[in-house]
JSON list of C-alpha atoms in Angstrom, two decimals:
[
{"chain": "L", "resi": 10, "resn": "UNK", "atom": "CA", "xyz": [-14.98, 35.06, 30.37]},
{"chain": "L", "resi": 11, "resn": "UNK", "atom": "CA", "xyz": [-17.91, 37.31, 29.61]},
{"chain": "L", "resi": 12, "resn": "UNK", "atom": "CA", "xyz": [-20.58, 36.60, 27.35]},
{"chain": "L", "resi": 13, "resn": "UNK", "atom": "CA", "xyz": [-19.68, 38.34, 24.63]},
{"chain": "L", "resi": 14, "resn": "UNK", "atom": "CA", "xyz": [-16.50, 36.37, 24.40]},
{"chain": "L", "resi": 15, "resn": "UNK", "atom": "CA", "xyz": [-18.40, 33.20, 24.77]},
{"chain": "L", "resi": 16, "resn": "UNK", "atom": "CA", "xyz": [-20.61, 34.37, 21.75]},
{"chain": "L", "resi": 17, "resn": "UNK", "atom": "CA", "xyz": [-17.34, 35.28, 19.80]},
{"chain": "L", "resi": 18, "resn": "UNK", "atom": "CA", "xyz": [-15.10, 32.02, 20.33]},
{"chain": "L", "resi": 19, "resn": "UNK", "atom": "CA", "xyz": [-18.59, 30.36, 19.26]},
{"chain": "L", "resi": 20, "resn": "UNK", "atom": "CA", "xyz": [-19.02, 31.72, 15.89]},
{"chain": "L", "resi": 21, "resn": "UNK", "atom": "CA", "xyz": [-15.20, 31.53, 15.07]},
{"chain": "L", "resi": 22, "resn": "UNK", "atom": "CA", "xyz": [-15.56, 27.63, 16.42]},
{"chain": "L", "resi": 23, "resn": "UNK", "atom": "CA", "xyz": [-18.53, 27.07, 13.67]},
{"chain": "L", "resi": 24, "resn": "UNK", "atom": "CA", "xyz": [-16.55, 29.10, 11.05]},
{"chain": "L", "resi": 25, "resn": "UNK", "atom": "CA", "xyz": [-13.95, 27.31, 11.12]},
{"chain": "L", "resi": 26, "resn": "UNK", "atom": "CA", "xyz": [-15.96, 23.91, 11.22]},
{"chain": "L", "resi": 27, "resn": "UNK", "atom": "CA", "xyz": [-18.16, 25.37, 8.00]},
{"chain": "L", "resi": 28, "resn": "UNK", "atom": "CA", "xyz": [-14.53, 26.17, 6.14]},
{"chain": "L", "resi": 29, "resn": "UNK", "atom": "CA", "xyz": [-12.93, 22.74, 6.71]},
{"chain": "L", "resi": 30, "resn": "UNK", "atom": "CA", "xyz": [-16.18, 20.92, 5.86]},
{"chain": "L", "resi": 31, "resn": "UNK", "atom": "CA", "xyz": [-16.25, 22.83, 2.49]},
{"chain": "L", "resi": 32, "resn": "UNK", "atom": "CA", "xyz": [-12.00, 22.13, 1.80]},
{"chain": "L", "resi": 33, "resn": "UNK", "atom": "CA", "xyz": [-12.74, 18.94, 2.67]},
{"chain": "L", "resi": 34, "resn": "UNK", "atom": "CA", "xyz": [-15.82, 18.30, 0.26]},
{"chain": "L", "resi": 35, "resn": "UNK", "atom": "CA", "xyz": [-14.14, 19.91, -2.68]},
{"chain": "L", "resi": 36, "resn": "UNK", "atom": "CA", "xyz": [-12.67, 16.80, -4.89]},
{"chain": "L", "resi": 37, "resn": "UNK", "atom": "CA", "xyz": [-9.44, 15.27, -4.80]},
{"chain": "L", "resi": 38, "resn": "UNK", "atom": "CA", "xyz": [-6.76, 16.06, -7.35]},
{"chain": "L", "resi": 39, "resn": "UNK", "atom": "CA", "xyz": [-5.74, 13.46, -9.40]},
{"chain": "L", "resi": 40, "resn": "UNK", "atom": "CA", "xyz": [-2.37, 13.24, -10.87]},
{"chain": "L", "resi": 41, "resn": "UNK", "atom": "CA", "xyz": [-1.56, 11.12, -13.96]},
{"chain": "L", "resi": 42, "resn": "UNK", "atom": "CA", "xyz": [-0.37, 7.71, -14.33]},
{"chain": "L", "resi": 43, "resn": "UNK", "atom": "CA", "xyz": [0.43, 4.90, -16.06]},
{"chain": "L", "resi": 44, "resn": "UNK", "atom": "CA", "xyz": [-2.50, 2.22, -15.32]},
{"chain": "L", "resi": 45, "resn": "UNK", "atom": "CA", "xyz": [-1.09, -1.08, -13.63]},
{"chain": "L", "resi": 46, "resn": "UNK", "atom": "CA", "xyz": [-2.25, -3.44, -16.51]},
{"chain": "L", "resi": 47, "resn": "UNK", "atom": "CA", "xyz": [1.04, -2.14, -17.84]},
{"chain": "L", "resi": 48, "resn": "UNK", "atom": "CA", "xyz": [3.24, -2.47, -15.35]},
{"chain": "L", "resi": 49, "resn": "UNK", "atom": "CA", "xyz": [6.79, -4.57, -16.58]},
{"chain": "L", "resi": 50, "resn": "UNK", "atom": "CA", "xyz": [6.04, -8.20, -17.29]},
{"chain": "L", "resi": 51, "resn": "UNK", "atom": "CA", "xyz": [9.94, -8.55, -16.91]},
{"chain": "L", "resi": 52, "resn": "UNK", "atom": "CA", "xyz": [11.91, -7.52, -14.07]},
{"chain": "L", "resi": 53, "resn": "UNK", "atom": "CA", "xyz": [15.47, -8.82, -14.58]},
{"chain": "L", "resi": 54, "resn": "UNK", "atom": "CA", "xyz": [15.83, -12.42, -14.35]},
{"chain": "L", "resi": 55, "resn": "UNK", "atom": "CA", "xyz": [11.84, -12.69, -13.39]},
{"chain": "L", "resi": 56, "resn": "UNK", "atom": "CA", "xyz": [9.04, -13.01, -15.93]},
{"chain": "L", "resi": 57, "resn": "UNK", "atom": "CA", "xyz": [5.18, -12.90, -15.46]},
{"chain": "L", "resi": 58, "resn": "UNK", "atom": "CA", "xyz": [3.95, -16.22, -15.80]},
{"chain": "L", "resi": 59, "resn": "UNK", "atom": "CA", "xyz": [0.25, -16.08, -14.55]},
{"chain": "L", "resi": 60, "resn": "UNK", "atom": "CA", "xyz": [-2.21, -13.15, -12.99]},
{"chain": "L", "resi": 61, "resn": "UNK", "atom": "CA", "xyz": [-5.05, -13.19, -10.71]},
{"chain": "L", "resi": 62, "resn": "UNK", "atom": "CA", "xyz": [-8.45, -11.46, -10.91]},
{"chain": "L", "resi": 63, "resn": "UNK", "atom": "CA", "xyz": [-10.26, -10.21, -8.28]},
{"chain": "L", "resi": 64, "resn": "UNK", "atom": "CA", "xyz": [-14.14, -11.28, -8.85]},
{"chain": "L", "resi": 65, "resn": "UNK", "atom": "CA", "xyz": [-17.40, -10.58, -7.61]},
{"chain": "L", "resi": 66, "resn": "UNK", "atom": "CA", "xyz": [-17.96, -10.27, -3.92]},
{"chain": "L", "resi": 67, "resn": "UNK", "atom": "CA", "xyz": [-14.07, -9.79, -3.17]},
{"chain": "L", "resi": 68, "resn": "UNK", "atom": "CA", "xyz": [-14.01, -6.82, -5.73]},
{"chain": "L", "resi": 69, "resn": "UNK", "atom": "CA", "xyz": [-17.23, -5.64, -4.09]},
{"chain": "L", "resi": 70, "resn": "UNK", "atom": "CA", "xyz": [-15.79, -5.49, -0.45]},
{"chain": "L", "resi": 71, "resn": "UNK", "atom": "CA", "xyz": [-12.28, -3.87, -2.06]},
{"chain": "L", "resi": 72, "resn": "UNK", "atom": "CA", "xyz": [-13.56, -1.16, -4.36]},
{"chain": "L", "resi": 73, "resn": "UNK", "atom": "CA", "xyz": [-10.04, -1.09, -5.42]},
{"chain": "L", "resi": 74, "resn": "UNK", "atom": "CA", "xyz": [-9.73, 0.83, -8.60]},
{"chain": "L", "resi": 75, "resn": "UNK", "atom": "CA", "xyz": [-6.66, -0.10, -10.33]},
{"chain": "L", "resi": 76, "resn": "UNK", "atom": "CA", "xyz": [-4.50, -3.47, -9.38]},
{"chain": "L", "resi": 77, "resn": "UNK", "atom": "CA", "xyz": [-2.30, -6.00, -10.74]},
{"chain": "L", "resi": 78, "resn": "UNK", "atom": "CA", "xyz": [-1.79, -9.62, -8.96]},
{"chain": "L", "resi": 79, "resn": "UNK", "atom": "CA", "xyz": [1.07, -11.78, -10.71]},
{"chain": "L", "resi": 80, "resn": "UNK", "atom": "CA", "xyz": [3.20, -14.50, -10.28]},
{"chain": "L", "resi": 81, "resn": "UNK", "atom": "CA", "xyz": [6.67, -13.99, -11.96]},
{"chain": "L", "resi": 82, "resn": "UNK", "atom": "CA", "xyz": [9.35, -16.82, -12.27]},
{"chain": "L", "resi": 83, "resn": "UNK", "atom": "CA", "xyz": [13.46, -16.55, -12.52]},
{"chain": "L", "resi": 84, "resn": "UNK", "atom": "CA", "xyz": [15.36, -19.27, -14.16]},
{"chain": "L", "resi": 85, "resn": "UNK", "atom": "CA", "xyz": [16.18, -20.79, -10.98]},
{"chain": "L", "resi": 86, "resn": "UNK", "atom": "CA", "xyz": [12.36, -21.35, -11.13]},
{"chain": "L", "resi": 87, "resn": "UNK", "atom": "CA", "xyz": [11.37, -19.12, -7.77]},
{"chain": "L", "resi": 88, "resn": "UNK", "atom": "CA", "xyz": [8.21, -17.99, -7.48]},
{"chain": "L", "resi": 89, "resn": "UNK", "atom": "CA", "xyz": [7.75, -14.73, -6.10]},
{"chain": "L", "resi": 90, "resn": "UNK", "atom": "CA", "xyz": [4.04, -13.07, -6.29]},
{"chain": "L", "resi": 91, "resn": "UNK", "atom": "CA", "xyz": [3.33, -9.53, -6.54]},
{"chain": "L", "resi": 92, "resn": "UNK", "atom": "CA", "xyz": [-0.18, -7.26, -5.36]},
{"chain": "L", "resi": 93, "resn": "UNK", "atom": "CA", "xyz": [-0.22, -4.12, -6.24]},
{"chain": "L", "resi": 94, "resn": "UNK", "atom": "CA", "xyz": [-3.68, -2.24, -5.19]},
{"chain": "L", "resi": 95, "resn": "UNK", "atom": "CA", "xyz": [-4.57, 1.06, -6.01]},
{"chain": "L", "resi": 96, "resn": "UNK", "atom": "CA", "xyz": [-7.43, 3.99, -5.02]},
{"chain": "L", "resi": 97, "resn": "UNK", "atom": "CA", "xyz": [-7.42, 7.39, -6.66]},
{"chain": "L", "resi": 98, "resn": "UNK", "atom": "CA", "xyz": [-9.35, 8.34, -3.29]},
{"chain": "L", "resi": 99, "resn": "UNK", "atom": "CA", "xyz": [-9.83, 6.97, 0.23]},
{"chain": "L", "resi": 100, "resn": "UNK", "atom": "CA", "xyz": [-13.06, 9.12, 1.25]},
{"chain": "L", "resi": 101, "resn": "UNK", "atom": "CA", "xyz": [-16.39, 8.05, 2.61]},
{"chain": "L", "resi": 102, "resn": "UNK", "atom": "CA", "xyz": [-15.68, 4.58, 4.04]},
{"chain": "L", "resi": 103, "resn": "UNK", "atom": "CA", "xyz": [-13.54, 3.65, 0.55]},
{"chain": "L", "resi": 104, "resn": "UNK", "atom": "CA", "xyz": [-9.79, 2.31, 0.90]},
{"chain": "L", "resi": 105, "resn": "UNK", "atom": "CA", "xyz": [-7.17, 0.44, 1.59]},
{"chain": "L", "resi": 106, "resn": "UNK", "atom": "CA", "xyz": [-8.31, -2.77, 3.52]},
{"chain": "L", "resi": 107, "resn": "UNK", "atom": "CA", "xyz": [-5.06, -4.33, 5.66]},
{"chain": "L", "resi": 108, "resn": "UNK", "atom": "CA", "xyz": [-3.70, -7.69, 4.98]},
{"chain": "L", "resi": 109, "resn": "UNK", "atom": "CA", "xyz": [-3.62, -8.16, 8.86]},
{"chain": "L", "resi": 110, "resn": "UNK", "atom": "CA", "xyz": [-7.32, -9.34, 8.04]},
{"chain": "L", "resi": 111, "resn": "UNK", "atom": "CA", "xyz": [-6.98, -10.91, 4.99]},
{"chain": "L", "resi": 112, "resn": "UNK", "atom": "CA", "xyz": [-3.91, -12.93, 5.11]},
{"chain": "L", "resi": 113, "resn": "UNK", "atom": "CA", "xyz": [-4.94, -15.36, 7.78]},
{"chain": "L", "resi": 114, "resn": "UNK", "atom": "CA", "xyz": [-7.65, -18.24, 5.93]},
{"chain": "L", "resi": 115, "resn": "UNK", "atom": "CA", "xyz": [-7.60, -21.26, 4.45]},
{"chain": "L", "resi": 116, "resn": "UNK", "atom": "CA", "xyz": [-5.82, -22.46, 7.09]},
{"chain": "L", "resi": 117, "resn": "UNK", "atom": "CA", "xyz": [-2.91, -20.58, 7.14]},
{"chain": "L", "resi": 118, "resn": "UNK", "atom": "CA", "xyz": [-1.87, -18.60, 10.37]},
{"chain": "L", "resi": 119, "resn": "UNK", "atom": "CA", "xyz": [0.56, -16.00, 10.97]},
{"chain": "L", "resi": 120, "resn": "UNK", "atom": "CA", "xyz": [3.94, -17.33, 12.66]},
{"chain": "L", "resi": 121, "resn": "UNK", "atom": "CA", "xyz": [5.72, -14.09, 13.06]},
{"chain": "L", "resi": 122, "resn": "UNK", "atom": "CA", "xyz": [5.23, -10.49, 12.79]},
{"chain": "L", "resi": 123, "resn": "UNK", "atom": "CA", "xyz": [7.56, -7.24, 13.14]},
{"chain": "L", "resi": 124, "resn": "UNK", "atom": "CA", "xyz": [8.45, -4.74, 10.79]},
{"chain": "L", "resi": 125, "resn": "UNK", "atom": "CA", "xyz": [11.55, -4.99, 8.59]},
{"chain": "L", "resi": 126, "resn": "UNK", "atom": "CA", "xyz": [14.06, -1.83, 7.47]},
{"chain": "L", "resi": 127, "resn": "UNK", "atom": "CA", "xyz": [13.46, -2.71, 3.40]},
{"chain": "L", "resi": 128, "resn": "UNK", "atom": "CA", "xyz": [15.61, -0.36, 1.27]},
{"chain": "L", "resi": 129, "resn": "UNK", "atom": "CA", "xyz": [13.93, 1.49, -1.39]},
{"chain": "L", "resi": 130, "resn": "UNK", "atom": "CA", "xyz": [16.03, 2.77, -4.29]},
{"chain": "L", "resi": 131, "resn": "UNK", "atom": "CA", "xyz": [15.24, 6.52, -4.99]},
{"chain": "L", "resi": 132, "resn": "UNK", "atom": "CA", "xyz": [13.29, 7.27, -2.05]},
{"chain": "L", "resi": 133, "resn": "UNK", "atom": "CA", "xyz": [13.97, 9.74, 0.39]},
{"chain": "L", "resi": 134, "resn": "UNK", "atom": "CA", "xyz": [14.64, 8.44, 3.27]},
{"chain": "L", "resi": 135, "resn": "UNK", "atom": "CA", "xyz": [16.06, 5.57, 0.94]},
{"chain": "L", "resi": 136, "resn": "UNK", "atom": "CA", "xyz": [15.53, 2.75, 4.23]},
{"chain": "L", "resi": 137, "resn": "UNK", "atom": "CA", "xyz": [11.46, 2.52, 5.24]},
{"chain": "L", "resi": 138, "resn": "UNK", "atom": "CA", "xyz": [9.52, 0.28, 7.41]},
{"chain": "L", "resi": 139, "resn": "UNK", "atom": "CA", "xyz": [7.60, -2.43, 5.89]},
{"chain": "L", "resi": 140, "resn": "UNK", "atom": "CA", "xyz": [5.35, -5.08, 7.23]},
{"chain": "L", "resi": 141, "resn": "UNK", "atom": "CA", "xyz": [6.87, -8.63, 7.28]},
{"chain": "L", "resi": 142, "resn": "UNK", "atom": "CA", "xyz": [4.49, -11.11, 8.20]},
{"chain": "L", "resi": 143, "resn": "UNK", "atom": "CA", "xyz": [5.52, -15.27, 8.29]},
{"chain": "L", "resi": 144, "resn": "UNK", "atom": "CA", "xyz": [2.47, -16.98, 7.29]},
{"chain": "L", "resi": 145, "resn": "UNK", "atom": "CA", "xyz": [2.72, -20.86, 8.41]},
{"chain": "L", "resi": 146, "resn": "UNK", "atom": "CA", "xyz": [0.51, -23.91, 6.84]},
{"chain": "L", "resi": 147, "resn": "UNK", "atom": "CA", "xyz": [1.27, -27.65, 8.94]},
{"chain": "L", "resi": 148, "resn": "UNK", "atom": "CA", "xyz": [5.26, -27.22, 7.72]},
{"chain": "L", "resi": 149, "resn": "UNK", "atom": "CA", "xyz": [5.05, -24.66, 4.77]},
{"chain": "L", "resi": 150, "resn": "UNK", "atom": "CA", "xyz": [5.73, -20.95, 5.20]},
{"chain": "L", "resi": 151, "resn": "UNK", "atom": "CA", "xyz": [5.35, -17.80, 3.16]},
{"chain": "L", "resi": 152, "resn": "UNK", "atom": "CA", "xyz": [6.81, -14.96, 3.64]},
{"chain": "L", "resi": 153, "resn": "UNK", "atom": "CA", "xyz": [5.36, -11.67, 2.90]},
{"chain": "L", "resi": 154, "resn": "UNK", "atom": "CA", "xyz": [5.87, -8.12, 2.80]},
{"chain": "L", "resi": 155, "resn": "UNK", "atom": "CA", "xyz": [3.89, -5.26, 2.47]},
{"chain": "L", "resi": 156, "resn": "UNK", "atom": "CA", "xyz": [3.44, -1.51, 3.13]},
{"chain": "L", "resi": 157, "resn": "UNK", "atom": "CA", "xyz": [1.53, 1.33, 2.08]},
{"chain": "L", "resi": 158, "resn": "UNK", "atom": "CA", "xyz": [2.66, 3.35, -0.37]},
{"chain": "L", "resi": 159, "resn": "UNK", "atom": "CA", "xyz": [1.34, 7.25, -1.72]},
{"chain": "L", "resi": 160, "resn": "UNK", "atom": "CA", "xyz": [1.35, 10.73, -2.41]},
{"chain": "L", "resi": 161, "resn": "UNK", "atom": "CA", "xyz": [5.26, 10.50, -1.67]},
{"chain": "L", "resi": 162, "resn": "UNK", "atom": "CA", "xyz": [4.99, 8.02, 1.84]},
{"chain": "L", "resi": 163, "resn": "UNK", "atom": "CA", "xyz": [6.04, 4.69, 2.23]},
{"chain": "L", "resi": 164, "resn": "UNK", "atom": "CA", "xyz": [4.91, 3.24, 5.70]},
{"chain": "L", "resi": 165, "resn": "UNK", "atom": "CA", "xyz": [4.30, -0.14, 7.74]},
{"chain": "L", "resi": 166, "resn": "UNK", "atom": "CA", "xyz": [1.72, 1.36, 10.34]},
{"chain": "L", "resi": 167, "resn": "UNK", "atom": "CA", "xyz": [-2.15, 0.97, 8.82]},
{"chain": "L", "resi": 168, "resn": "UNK", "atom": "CA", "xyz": [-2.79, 3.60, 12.20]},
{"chain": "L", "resi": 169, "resn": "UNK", "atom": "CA", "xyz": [-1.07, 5.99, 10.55]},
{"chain": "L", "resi": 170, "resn": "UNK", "atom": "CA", "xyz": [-1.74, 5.69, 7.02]},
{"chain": "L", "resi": 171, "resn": "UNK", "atom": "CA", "xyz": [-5.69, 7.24, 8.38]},
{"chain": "L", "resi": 172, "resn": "UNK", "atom": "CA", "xyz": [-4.07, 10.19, 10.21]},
{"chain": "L", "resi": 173, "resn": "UNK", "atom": "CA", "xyz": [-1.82, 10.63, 6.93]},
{"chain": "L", "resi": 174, "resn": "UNK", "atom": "CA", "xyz": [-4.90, 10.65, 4.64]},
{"chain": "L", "resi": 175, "resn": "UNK", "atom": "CA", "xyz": [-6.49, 13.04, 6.91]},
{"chain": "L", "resi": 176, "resn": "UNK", "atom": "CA", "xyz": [-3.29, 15.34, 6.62]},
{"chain": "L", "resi": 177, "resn": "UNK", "atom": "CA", "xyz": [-2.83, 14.91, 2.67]},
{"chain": "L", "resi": 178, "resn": "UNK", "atom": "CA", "xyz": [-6.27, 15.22, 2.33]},
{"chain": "L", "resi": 179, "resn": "UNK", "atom": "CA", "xyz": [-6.49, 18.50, 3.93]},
{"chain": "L", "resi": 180, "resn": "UNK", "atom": "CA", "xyz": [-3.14, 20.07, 2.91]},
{"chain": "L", "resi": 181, "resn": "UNK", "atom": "CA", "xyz": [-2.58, 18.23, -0.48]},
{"chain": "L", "resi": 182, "resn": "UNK", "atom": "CA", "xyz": [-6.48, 17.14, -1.48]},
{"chain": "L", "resi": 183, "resn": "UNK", "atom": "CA", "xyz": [-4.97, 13.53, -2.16]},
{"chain": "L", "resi": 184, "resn": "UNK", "atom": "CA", "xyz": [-5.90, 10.92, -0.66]},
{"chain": "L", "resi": 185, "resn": "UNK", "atom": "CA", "xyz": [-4.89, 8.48, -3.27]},
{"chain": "L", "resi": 186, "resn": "UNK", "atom": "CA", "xyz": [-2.77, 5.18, -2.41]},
{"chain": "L", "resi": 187, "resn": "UNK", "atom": "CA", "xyz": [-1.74, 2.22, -2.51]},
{"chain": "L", "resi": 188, "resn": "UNK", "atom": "CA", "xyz": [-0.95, -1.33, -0.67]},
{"chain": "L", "resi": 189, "resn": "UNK", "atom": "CA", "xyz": [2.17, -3.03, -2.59]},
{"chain": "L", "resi": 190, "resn": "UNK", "atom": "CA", "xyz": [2.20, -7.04, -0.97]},
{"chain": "L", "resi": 191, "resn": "UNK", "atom": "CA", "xyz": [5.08, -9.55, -1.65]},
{"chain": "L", "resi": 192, "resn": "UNK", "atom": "CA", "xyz": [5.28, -12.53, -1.14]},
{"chain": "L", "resi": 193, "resn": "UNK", "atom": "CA", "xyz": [7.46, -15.92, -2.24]},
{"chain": "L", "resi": 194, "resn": "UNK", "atom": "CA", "xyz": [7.48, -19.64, -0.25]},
{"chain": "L", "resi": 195, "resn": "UNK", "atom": "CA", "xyz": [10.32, -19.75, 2.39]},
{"chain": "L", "resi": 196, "resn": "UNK", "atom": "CA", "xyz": [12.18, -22.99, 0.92]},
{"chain": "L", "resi": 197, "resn": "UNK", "atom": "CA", "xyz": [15.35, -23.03, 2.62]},
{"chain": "L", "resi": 198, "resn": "UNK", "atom": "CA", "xyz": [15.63, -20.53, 5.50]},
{"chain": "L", "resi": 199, "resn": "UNK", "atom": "CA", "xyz": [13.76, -16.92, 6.07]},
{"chain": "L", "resi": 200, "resn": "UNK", "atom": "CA", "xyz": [17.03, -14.88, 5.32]},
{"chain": "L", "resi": 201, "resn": "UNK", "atom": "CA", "xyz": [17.41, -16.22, 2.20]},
{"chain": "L", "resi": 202, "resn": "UNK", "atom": "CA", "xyz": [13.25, -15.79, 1.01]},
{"chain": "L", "resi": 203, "resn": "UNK", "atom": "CA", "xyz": [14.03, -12.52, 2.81]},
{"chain": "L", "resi": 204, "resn": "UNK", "atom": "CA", "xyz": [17.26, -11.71, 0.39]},
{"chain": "L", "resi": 205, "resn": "UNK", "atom": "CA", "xyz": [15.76, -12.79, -2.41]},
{"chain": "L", "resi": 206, "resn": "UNK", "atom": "CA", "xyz": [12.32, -10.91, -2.42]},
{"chain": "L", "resi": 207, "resn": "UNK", "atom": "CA", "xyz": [14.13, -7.88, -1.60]},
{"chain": "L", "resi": 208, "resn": "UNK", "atom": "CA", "xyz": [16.21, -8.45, -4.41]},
{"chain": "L", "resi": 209, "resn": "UNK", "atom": "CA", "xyz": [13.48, -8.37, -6.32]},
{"chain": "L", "resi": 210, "resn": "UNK", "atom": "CA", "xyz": [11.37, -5.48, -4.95]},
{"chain": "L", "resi": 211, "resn": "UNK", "atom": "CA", "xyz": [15.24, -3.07, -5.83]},
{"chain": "L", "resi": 212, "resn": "UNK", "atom": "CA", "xyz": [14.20, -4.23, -9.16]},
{"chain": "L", "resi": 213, "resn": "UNK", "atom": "CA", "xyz": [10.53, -2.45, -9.99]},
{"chain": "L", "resi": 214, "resn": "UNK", "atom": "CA", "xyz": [10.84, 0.06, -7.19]},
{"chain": "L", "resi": 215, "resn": "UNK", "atom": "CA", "xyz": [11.92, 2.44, -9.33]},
{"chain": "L", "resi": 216, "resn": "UNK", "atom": "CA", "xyz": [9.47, 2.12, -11.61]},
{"chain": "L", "resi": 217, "resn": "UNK", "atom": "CA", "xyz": [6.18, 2.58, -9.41]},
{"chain": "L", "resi": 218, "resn": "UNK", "atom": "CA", "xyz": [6.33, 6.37, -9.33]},
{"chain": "L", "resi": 219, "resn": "UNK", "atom": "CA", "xyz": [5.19, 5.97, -12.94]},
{"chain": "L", "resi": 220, "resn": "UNK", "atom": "CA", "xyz": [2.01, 4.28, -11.49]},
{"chain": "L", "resi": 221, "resn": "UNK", "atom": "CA", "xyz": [1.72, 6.09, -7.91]},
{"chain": "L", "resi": 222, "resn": "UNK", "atom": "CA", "xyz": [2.17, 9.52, -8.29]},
{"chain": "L", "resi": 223, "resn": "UNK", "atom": "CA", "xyz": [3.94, 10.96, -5.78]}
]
C-alpha cells in the first residue's frame, strides 16, 4: 500500500468518524403519546386499587421519565402488580436499569430463570421472548415477567436492547423505551400464576402503543 493510499483511507476513516459523531449528536425525535398517569385503571375483571411512587434517591439512580406502578385486583381478589417505566432517550449513561439487579433484596432470591414465549396481541411477530424470573422468600414465591419494549421491539435480552439503541439511534434517532414488569404471588402452582398474568397482560397490550410509540 503506498503512502498516498495510507493518507487517503486516513482522511475517509476521520470523515466518516466526524459524520457519525455529528448524526449521532443531533437530538432524538420524539413521537407523541399518551402520558402513563392515564393509562386504564380497569382492565377487564381487574381494577387499580393502590400505586407506588418512586422517591428520592431511587428516582435519582432511575432518571426514568414517565412510569406507572399499580396494584390491580379481580373479584376473585388476585393481586397482580404492574411497572411500566419509560425514557424518551437512552443517551449519555441515561436508561433502562435491568431488574436482574433490582429484583433480588429484602431477602428475596431468584429461584428460577429462563425466558418464556408470551403472546402479544397485535404485534408482529405476535409470540416474543420475555423474561420470567421466580423470585422465592422462606416458602413464598412471585412470579414475574418482564421485557423491554420500544420503537416497535419487544425483547427479553438487556445485551441486546444496547446494540438495538445503538441501531435505532443511528438509523431511526430514537432511542426511547421502555421496561414493562409483571408480577402476581404464585398461590397454587407456577402454571396457573403463569396463565393468569398472561391473561392479564392480552388485556392492556393493546393499548400500550398509545403510550410507547412505536
Amino acid at each position: 500500500m503506498t503512502q498516498n493510499s495510507k493518507f487517503i483511507i486516513a482522511v475517509i476513516i476521520l470523515l466518516a468518524a466526524a459524520g457519525l459523531n455529528y448524526y449521532f449528536s443531533k437530538p432524538d425525535i420524539f413521537l407523541p403519546r399518551r402520558n402513563l398517569a392515564e393509562f386504564p385503571k380497569v382492565l377487564g375483571d381487574w381494577t387499580s386499587v393502590s400505586e407506588q411512587k418512586i422517591e428520592g434517591r431511587s428516582m435519582e439512580i432511575l432518571q426514568v421519565d414517565d412510569y406507572m406502578m399499580r396494584n390491580y385486583r379481580n373479584s376473585k381478589g388476585e393481586i397482580i402488580g404492574l411497572y411500566i417505566g419509560y425514557f424518551k432517550s437512552q443517551r449519555e449513561g441515561k436508561g433502562i436499569h435491568s431488574p436482574r439487579q433490582c429484583l433480588p433484596g429484602a431477602g428475596w432470591v431468584p429461584v428460577n430463570i429462563s425466558v418464556y414465549p408470551l403472546t402479544a396481541p397485535g404485534h408482529n411477530p405476535e409470540t416474543v421472548s420475555v423474561n420470567k424470573f421466580i423470585m422465592g422468600k422462606g416458602l413464598d414465591r412471585q412470579l414475574y415477567l418482564f421485557w423491554y419494549h420500544g420503537r416497535g421491539r419487544i425483547y427479553a435480552n438487556e445485551y441486546w436492547n444496547k446494540i438495538y439503541l445503538i441501531w435505532d439511534g443511528l438509523t431511526k434517532k430514537r432511542t426511547d423505551g421502555a421496561l414493562i414488569r409483571v408480577n402476581n404471588p404464585i398461590t397454587k402452582d407456577t402454571e396457573v400464576a403463569l396463565q393468569t398474568q398472561s391473561e392479564f397482560i392480552k388485556l392492556f397490550f393493546p393499548t400500550l402503543k398509545e403510550f410507547i410509540p412505536e
